[in-house]
Each structure stands twice: as structure tokens, then as C-alpha cells.
Coordinates of C-alpha atoms in Angstrom, one line a residue:
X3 CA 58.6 -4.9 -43.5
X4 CA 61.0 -7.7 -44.1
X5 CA 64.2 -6.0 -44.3
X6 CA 66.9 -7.0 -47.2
X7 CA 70.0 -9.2 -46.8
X8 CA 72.4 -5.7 -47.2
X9 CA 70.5 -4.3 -44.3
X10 CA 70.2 -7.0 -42.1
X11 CA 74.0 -7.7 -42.1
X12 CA 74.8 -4.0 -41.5
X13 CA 72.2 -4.4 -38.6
X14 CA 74.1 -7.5 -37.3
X15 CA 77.8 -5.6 -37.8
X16 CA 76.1 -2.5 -35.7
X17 CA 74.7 -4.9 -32.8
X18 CA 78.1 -6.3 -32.6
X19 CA 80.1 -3.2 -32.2
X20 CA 77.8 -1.9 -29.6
X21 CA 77.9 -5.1 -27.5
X22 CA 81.3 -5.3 -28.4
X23 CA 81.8 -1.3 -27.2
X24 CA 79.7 -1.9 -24.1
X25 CA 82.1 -5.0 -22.9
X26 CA 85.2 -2.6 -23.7
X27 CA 83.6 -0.5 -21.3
X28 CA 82.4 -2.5 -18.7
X29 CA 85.3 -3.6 -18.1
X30 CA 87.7 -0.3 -18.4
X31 CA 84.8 1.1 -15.9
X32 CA 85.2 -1.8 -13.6
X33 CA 89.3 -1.4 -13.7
X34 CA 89.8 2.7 -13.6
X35 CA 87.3 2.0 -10.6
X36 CA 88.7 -0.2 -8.9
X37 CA 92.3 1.5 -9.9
X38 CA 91.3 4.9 -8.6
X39 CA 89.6 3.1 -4.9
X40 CA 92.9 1.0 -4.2
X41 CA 95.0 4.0 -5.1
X42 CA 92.5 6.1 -2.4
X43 CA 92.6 3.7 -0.1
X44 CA 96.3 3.3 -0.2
X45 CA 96.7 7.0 0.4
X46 CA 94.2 6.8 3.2
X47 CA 95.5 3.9 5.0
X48 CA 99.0 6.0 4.5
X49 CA 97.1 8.7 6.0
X50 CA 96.2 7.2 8.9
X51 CA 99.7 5.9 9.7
X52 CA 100.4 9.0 10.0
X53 CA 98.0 11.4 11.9
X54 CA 98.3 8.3 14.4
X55 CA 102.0 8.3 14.7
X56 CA 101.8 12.1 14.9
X57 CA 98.4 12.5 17.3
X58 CA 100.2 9.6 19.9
X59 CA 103.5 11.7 19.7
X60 CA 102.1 14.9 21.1
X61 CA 99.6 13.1 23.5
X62 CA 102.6 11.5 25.1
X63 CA 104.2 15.0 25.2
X64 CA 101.8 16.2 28.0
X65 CA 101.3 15.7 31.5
X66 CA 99.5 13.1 33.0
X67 CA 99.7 9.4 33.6
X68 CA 97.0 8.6 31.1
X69 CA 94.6 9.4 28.6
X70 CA 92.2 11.0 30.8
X71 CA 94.6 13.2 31.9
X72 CA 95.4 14.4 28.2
X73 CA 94.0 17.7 26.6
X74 CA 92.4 16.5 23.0
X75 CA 91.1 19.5 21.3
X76 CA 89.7 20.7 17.7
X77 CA 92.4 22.7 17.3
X78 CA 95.0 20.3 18.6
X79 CA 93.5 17.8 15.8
X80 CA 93.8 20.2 13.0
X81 CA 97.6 21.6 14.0
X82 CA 98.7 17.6 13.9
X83 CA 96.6 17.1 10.6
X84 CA 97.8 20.4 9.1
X85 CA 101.7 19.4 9.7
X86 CA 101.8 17.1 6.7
X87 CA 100.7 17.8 2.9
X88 CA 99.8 13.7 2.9
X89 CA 97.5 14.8 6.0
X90 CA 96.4 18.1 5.2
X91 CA 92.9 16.7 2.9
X92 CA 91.5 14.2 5.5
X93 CA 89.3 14.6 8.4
X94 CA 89.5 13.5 11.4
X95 CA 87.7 13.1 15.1
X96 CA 88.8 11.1 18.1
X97 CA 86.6 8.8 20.3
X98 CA 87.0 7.5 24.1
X99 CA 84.7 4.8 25.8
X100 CA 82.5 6.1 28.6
X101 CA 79.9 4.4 30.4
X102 CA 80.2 1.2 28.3
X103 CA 80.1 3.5 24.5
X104 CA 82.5 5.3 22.5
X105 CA 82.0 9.1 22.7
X106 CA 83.6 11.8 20.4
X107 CA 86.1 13.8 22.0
X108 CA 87.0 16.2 19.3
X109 CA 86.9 16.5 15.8
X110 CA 87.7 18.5 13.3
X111 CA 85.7 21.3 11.8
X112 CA 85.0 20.0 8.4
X113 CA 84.5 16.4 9.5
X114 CA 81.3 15.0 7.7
X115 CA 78.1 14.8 9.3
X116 CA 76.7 11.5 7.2
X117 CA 79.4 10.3 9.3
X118 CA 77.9 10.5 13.0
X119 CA 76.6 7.0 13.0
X120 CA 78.1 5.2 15.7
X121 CA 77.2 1.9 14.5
X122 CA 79.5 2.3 12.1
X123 CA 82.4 1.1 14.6
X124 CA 81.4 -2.0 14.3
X125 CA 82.4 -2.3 10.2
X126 CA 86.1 -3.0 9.9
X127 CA 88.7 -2.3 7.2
X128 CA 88.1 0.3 4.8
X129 CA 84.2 1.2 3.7
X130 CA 82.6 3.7 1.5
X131 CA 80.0 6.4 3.1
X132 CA 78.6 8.6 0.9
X133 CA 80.9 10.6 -0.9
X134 CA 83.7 9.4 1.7
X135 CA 86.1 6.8 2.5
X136 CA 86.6 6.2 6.3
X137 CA 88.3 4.1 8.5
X138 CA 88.8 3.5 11.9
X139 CA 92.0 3.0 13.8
X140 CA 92.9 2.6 17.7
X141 CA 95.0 4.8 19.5
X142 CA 97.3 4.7 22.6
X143 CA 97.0 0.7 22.9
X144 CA 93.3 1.0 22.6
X145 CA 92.5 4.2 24.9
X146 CA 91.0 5.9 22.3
X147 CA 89.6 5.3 18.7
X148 CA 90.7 7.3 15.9
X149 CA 88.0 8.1 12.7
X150 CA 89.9 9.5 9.7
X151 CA 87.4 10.3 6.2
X152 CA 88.8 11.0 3.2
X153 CA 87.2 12.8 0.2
X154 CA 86.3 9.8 -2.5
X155 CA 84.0 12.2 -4.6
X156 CA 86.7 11.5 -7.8
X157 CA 85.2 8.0 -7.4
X158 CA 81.9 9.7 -8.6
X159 CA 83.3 12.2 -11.1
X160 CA 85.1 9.2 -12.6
X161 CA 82.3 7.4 -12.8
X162 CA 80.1 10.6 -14.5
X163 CA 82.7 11.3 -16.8
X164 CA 83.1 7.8 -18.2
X165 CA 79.0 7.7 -18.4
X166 CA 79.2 10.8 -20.4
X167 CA 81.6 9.6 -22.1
X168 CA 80.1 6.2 -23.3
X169 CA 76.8 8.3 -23.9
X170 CA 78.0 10.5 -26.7
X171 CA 80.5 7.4 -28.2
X172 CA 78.3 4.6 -28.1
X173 CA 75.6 6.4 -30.7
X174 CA 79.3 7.2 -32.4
X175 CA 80.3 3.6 -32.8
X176 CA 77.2 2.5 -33.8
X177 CA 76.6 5.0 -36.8
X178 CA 80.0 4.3 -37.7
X179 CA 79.8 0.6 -38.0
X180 CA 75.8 0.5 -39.4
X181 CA 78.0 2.9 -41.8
X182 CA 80.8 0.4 -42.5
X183 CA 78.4 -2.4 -42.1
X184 CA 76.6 -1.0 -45.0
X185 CA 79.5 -0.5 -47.1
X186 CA 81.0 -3.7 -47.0
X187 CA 78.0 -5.6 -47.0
X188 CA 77.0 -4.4 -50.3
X189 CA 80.5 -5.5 -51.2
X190 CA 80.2 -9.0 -49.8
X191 CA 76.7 -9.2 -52.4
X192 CA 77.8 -7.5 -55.4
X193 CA 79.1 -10.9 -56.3
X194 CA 75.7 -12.5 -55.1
X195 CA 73.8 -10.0 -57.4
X196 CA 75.8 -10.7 -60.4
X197 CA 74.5 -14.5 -59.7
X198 CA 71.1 -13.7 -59.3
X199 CA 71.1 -11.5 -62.3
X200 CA 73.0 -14.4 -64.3
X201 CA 71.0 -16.8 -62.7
X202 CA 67.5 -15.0 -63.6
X203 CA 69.0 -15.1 -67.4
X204 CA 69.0 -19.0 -67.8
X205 CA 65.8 -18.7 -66.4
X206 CA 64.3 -16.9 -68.6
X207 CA 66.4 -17.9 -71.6
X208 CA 67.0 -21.5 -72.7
X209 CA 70.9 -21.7 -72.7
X210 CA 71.2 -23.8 -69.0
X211 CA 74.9 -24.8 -69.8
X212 CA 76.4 -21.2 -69.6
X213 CA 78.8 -20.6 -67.0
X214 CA 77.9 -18.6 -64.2
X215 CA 80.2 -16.1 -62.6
X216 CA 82.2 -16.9 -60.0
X217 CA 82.0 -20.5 -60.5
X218 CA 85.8 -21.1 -60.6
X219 CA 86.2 -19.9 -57.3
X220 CA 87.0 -21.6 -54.3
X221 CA 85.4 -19.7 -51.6
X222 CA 81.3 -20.5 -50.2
X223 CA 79.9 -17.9 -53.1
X224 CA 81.9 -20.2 -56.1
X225 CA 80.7 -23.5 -54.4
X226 CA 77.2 -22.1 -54.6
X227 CA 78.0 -20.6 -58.3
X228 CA 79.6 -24.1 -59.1
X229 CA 76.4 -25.6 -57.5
X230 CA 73.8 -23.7 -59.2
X231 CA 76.0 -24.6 -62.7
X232 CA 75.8 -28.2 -62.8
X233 CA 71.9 -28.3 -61.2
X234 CA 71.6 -26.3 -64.6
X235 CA 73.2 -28.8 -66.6
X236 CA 71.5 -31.8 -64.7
X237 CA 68.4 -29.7 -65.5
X238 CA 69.6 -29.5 -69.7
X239 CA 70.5 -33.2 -69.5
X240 CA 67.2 -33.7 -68.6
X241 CA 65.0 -31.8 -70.8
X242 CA 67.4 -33.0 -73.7
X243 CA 66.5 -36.4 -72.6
X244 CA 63.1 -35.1 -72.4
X245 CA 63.1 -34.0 -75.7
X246 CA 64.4 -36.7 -77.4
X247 CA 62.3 -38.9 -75.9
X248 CA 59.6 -37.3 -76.9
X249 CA 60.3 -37.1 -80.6
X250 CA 61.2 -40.9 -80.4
X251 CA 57.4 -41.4 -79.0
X252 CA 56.0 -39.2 -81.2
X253 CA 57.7 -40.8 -84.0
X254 CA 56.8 -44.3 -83.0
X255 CA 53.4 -43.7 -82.1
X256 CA 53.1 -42.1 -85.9
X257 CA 53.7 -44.8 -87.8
X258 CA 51.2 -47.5 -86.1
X259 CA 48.6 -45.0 -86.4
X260 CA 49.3 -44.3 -89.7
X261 CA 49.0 -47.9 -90.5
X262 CA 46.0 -48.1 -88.7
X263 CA 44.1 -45.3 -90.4
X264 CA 45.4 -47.1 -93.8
X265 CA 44.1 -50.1 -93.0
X266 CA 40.9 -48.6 -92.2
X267 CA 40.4 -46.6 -94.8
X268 CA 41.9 -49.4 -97.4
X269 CA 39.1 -52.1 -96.2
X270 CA 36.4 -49.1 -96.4
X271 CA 37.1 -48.2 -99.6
X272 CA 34.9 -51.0 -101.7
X273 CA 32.9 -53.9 -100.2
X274 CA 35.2 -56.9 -99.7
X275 CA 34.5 -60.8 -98.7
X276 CA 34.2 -61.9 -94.9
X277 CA 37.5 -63.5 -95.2
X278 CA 39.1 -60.4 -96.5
X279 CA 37.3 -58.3 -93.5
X280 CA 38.4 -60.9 -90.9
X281 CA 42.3 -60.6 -92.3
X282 CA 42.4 -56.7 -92.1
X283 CA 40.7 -56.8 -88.9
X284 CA 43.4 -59.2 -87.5
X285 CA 46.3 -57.1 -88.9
X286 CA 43.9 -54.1 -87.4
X287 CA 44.3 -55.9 -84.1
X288 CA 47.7 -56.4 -84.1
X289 CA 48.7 -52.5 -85.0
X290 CA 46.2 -52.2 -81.5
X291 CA 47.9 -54.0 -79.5
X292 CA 51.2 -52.7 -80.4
X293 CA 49.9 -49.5 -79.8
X294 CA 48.7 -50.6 -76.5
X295 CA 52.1 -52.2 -76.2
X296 CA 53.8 -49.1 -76.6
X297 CA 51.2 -46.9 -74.4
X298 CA 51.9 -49.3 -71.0
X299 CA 55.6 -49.0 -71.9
X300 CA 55.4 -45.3 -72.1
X301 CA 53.4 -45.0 -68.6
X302 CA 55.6 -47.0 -66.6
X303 CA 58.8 -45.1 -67.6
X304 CA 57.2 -42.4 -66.6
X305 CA 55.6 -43.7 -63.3
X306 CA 56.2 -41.8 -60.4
X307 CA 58.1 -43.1 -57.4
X308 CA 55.7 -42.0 -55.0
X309 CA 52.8 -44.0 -56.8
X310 CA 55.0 -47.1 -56.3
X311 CA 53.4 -49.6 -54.4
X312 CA 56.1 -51.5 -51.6
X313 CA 54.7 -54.6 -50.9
X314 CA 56.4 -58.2 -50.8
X315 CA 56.7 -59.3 -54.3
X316 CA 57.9 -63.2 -54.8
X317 CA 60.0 -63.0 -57.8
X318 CA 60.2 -66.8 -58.4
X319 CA 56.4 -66.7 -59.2
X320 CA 56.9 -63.3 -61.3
X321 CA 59.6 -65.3 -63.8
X322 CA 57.5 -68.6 -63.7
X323 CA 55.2 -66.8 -65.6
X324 CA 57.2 -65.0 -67.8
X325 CA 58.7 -68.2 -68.8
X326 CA 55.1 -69.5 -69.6
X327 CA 54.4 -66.3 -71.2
X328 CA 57.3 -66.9 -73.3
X329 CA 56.8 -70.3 -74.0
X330 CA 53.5 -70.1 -75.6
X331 CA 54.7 -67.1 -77.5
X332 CA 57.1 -68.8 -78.7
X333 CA 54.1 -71.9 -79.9
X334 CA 52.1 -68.9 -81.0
X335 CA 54.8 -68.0 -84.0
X336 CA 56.0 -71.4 -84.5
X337 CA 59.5 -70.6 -83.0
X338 CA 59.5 -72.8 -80.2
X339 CA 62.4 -71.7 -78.5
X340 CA 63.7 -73.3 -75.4
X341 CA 63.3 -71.4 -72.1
X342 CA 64.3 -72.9 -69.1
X343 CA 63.7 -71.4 -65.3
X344 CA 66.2 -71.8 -62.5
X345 CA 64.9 -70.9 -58.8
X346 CA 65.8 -73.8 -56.1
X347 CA 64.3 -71.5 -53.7
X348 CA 61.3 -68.7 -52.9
X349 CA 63.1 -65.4 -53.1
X350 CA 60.9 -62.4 -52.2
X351 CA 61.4 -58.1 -51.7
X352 CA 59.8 -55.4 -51.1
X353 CA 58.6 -53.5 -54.2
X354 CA 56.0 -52.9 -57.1
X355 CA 54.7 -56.1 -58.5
X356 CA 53.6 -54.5 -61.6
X357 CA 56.3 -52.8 -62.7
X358 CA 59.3 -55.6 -61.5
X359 CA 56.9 -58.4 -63.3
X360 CA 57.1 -56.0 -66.5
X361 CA 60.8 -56.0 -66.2
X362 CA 61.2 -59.5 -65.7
X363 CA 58.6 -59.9 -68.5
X364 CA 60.5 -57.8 -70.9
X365 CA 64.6 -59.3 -70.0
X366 CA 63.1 -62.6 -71.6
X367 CA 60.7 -61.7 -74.4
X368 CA 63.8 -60.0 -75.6
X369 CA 65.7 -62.8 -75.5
X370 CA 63.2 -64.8 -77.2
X371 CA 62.7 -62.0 -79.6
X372 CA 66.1 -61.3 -80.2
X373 CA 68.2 -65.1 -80.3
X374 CA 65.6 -67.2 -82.4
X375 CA 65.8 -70.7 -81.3
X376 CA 68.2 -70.2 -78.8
X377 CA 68.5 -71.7 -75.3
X378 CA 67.0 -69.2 -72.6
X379 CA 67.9 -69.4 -69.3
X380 CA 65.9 -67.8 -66.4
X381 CA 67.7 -67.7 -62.7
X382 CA 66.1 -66.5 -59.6
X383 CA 68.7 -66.0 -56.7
X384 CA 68.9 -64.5 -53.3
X385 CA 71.7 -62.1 -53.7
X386 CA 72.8 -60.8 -49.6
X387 CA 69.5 -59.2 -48.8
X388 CA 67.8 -58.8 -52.0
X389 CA 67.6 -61.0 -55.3
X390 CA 69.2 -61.5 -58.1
X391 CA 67.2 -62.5 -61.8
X392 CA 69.3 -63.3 -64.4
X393 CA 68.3 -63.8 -68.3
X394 CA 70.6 -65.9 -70.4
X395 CA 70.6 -66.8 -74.1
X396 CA 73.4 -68.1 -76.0
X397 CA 72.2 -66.6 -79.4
X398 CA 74.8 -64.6 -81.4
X399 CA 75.3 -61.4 -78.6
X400 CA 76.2 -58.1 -79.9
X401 CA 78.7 -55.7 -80.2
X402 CA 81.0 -53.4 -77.5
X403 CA 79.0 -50.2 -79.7
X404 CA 75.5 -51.6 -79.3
X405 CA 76.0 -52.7 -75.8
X406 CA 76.9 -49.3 -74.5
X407 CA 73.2 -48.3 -76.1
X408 CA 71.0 -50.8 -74.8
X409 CA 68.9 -49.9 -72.7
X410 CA 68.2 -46.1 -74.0
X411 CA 64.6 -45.4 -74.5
X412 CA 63.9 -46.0 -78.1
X413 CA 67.2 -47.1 -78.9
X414 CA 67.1 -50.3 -81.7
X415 CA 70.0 -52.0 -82.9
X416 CA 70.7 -52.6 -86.3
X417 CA 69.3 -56.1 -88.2
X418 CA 71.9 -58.6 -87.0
X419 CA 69.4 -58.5 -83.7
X420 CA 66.1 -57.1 -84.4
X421 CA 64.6 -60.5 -85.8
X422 CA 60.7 -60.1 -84.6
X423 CA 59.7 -63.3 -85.0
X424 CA 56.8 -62.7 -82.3
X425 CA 55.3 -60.6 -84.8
X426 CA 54.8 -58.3 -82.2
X427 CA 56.7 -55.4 -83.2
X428 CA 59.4 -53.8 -80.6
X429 CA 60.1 -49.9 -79.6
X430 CA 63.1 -50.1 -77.9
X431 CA 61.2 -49.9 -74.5
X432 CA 61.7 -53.2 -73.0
X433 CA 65.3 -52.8 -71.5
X434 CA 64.6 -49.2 -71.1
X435 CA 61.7 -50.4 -69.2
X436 CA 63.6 -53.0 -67.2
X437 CA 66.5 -50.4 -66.1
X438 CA 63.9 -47.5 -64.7
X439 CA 62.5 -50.1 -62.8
X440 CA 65.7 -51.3 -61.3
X441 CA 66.6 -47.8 -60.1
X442 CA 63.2 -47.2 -58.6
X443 CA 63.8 -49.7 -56.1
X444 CA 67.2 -49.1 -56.0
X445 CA 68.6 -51.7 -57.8
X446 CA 70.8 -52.0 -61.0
X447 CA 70.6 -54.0 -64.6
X448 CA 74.1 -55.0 -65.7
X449 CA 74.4 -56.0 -69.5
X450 CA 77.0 -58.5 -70.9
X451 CA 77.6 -59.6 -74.1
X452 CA 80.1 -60.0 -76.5
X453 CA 79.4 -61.5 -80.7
X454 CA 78.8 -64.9 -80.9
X455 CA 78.8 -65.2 -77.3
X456 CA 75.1 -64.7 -76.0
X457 CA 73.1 -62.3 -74.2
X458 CA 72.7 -62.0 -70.4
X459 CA 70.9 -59.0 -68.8
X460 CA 71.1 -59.3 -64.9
X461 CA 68.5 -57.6 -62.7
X462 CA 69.5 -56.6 -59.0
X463 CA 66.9 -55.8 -56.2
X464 CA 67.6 -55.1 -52.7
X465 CA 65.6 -56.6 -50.0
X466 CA 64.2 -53.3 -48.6
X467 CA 64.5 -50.3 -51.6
X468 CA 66.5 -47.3 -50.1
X469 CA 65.0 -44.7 -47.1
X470 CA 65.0 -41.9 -50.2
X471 CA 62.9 -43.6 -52.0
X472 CA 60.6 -45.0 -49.3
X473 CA 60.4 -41.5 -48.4
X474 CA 59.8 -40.5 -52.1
X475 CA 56.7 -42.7 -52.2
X476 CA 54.9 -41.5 -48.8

């Protein structure tokens, strides 16, 4: 079972304060330990001072010239231990060398048995032994070996009480902060489930330019509101786009089609002459081919980028024939207008054949279209890594207002420039057309014009289109 966001945080916050708790008490353990065995080791080696300052007093009270001659006793041991209240807890037993070992002498009565290892002479300074701390100091100039033990059980009833105590507040602090984890983590989200819940609205309603709450805030949950709002209104731009463009296609493919079927139906109606037949079949042909016209225009707005092709593509040979095109158009209707190309040199990139020939194609049939008997001018240029085509005319331009439009799908100016003398018909596709086709391969189409002086559309291609959109199309 996947748990929710709410939970998992309070799980997190929960882990935390236990690892958090069980570092606190590692290291409190470690310290008080450590505290406690210096302060009974300090009080031991304080000890031993004095039992040996002491037991060396009243040895050198007695008779004899030396150790042997000295009378070391049980009792003797416990009258010099019990003179002292620093003395009076420890144990203690002294030990001569005989024969090459260290024997005991005397000891007191409660000395510890786990303590009868002799080995244990060989382990200097301070050590641990069970439940005792012992250590080992020489006496009259190294006659005789002193062992004093001191009880170190508080060491161990330190260490059970802290364990105890950690048992019982470690399932504490945990409960606490799953608690208080809980809490504030479901007052951390209340702000992300007012999103989601707004969120889920525009979803299922149709107003995407609302304004989500929390969007004017600066923290990480108004970035994502703020976010989330303008992927909405990319997402309204775009089906308002969408929309319109529709109802512009709709629209234009209505009104062929509705010339074709009058045509039809108009030479159907009574028998006519073959001449008649051949003239409404001509006229049927031409409403056909706009349609198909319009039908290619529509696909390749609409192409994908990942059914781009990326291939070299020579542009010099893609406007040759566009000027060719365009010339015998132009012979075709009777307007022979003058279209010149420009390209000293072979200028090639990597792209879609099809769709930058169409684009080429469509910058100078609108020039022809659009400046009768104007001078056209076709350039082909490296520009840094890519190219550069540029389609000139020096008929009478347009206006700042219709400038700023060009280029919208279906968009046609008014009569001072939408002279057909092709006879072709136009949708407002071509620059359209020409500009989707510069941003699939990551290029641009710049527009310049001013009235009376001429048209120039300039279409910009990089040598290799952007990693994006190489990406896009794998």
C-alpha cells in the first residue's frame, strides 16, 4: 500500500527524531560514562595514595631491618584501610616475590575473588575487572606490590538506568513527533489541496485563465501555483488558436466546395455543348486545385516535428526552382513579372526538403501574387552557420497594422494587396506556412515593409536545427 504524502512526511519527521534522540544519547551515554570512570578512577588513584602512605608508615614502625622481618596481616590491612573515610570502601591485599613470583601475603576479607589472576600484574595503569576497578602499586621501593579494588558497579547501574531510560522515551519521542509530524504536515498540504482541488476545476471546466490560489506567493508552493497558472493560459492560448483556426478552415474550405457543388450541379442541370462542358470543367479544375492547395497548406502547418525529415537540403537549388515556378506562372496569366535569383554560392542545412521548399515556394509566389509587375528579388546567403533566403519586391508594401498580421493563419489583407492575378486563389496560408516552418528548424522569418516601399520577407535557418528539436523528431 503506497502510503500518502501526509503520511510519509510524518514518517520522515518520526525517523528523524529517533535518529536524532539516539545521537543525543549516544553521546550523553558515552560522556556520564566516561564522567563517572575518571571521577572513580580519580578517587581510586587518591585511594591508593593513601593506604600506601599509611601501610609504609606502620611497616617502618616495626622491628626489623627489612620486609621480611615485617608482620603483614589481614587485620593489620583492614585497621590501616579503616583509618580513613576515603579508604574505608576499597579493598586491598599485599604481594611479595618468592622463588621468582609474586605471592599474596595478606588481604583483606572482602577482597574479590575474580581478582586472583596473577597475570593481571603484568596490565598497568588503571583497568576494569568485572564489576571492579583495580590497580596495582609498589611498596617499600619495590619490596612488595600493593593490589587495591574499588567497587565500579555505579558504572553498570548507570549504564542500566540510562538503558531504561532511553527504552521507555524513545517510543515517547517517537509517538510525539509521528504526532506533530502529522499535525503540521497536514498544515504544510492544506495549501497543496486547495491547488489540487482548484486545479481539478479547470480541468473539468473550461475557464483555463482563472487564477489559482496561492499564485501570488513567493515561496516553492506559489512558484508551482504561478507555474501551473500560465501552463493554463499557454494551454487557452492554444486551443483559442486552435479554435480559430479551425473556424477559419472550416470557413475556407466551405466556400470552394460550395462552388464546386454549383458548378456541378449547374452543368448537370440541361445538356450543354462540348465547349461549354470543357469551360465548367476547367473552372471545376481550378476550384480542385485550390482545394488541394489549401489541403497541403493545412497538413504541413500541422506536421509534426518528429515526422520531420533532417537531411542536407541545398537551398540554392530549392529557390532556383521557385523562381522557375514563378516565372512560368507568371507567362501562364500574362503577368510576366520580373523575378531575379541571387546565390554566388551552394549554401546547404540540415532540415526537411519538403516543407523549407514550400516555404521558399510560398515567400515568392506571394510576391508575385501580391506586387503585379514588380521586380522580385531572390537571395541565397550563408548566414554564420546556417543560411539566409531573402524575398524582395519593390511593389507598393503595406502598412505598420497589416504588417504586424502577416503571417497569422488565415489572415488576408484588405484589396490594396490581395490582387490574384495567378488566378489561383490565396488562404492566407503561405506566410503562415513559411513561419511554422522556420521555427521547426529553429529558425525565424522577419517581415519588413513600409507603403510604397516594397515587400521583403527574410527566412533564417541554422546549419544544424536545435538538440530539442532533433530530440523531438527521434
Amino acid at each position: 500500500m503506497k502510503l500518502t504524502l501526509r503520511a510519509r512526511l510524518a514518517l520522515w519527521a518520526a525517523l528523524a527524531t529517533g535518529v536524532a534522540v539516539l545521537l543525543v544519547a549516544a553521546g550523553l551515554y558515552f560522556s556520564v560514562n566516561d564522567l563517572l570512570r575518571r571521577a572513580q578512577e580519580d578517587r581510586l588513584q587518591g585511594s591508593v595514595t593513601a593506604l600506601q602512605t599509611r601501610l609504609e608508615d606502620t611497616l617502618r614502625r616495626q622491628p626489623g631491618a627489612d620486609l621480611l622481618g615485617y608482620t603483614i596481616t589481614p587485620d593489620l590491612l583492614e585497621r590501616v584501610a579503616d583509618q580513613d573515610a576515603s579508604t574505608r570502601n576499597v579493598e586491598v591485599r599485599v604481594l611479595v616475590p618468592q622463588g621468582g613470583q609474586w605471592v599474596v601475603v595478606a588481604t583483606t576479607a572482602r577482597f574479590p575473588e575474580n581478582l586472583n589472576d596473577l597475570r593481571d600484574l603484568r596490565r598497568p595503569g588503571i583497568f576494569v575487572s568485572g564489576s571492579h576497578l583495580t590497580l596495582f602499586r609498589p611498596l617499600l621501593r619495590g619490596q612488595a606490590l600493593m593490589q587495591v579494588a574499588s567497587d565500579a558497579r555505579i558504572l553498570g547501574d548507570a549504564e542500566r538506568a540510562f538503558t531504561r531510560a532511553l527504552s521507555a522515551l524513545l517510543p515517547l519521542a517517537l509517538l510525539l513527533s509521528l504526532l506533530i509530524g502529522w499535525s503540521v504536515a497536514g498544515r504544510l498540504l492544506r495549501p497543496v489541496r486547495a491547488l489540487e482541488n482548484a486545479a481539478r476545476q479547470v480541468g473539468e471546466g473550461s475557464d483555463l485563465r482563472r487564477t489559482l490560489p496561492g499564485s501570488d506567493e513567493s515561496d516553492e508552493l506559489g512558484r508551482l501555483a504561478h507555474t501551473l497558472q500560465r501552463s493554463y493560459a499557454r494551454l487557452a492560448d492554444a486551443r483559442d488558436r486552435e479554435q480559430a483556426f479551425l473556424r477559419a478552415a472550416a470557413h475556407d474550405l466551405r466556400s470552394p466546395l460550395a462552388a464546386l457543388t454549383a458548378r456541378v450541379e449547374g452543368s448537370l442541370a440541361r445538356d450543354r455543348d462540348p465547349d461549354r462542358y470543357r469551360a465548367d470543367l476547367r473552372e471545376i479544375g481550378t476550384d480542385i486545385t485550390r482545394l488541394s492547395t489549401l489541403a497541403n497548406h493545412l497538413l504541413l502547418l500541422a506536421r509534426d516535428p518528429g515526422a520531420m525529415q533532417h537531411a542536407p537540403v541545398p537551398l540554392r537549388d530549392l529557390a532556383a526552382d521557385a523562381v522557375d515556378r514563378a516565372r512560368e506562372l507568371g507567362e501562364q496569366t500574362g503577368d510576366l513579372a520580373d523575378v531575379d535569383l541571387i546565390a554566388p554560392t551552394p549554401v546547404t542545412v540540415q532540415g526537411d526538403r519538403v516543407l523549407l521548399g514550400q516555404a521558399i515556394w510560398n515567400l515568392t509566389v506571394n510576391a508575385v501574387k501580391h506586387a503585379p509587375g514588380a521586380t522580385v528579388t531572390v537571395t541565397v546567403e550563408p548566414a554564420g552557420t546556417g543560411a539566409r533566403v531573402t524575398v524582395q519586391d519593390d511593389g507598393p508594401g503595406v502598412d505598420a497594422a497589416t504588417l504586424a498580421r502577416l503571417g497569422e493563419a488565415f489572415y488576408r489583407p484588405d484589396a490594396s494587396r490581395t490582387a490574384d492575378p495567378t488566378g489561383t486563389g490565396g488562404h492566407g496560408l503561405g506566410l503562415a506556412l513559411a513561419r511554422r516552418a522556420a521555427d521547426l528548424h529553429g529558425g525565424t522569418l522577419t517581415l519588413d515593409s513600409a507603403p510604397g516601399q516594397g515587400f521583403r520577407a527574410t527566412l533564417t535557418v541554422p546549419g544544424t536545427p536545435p538538440a530539442n528539436l532533433l530530440r523531438s523528431a527521434q
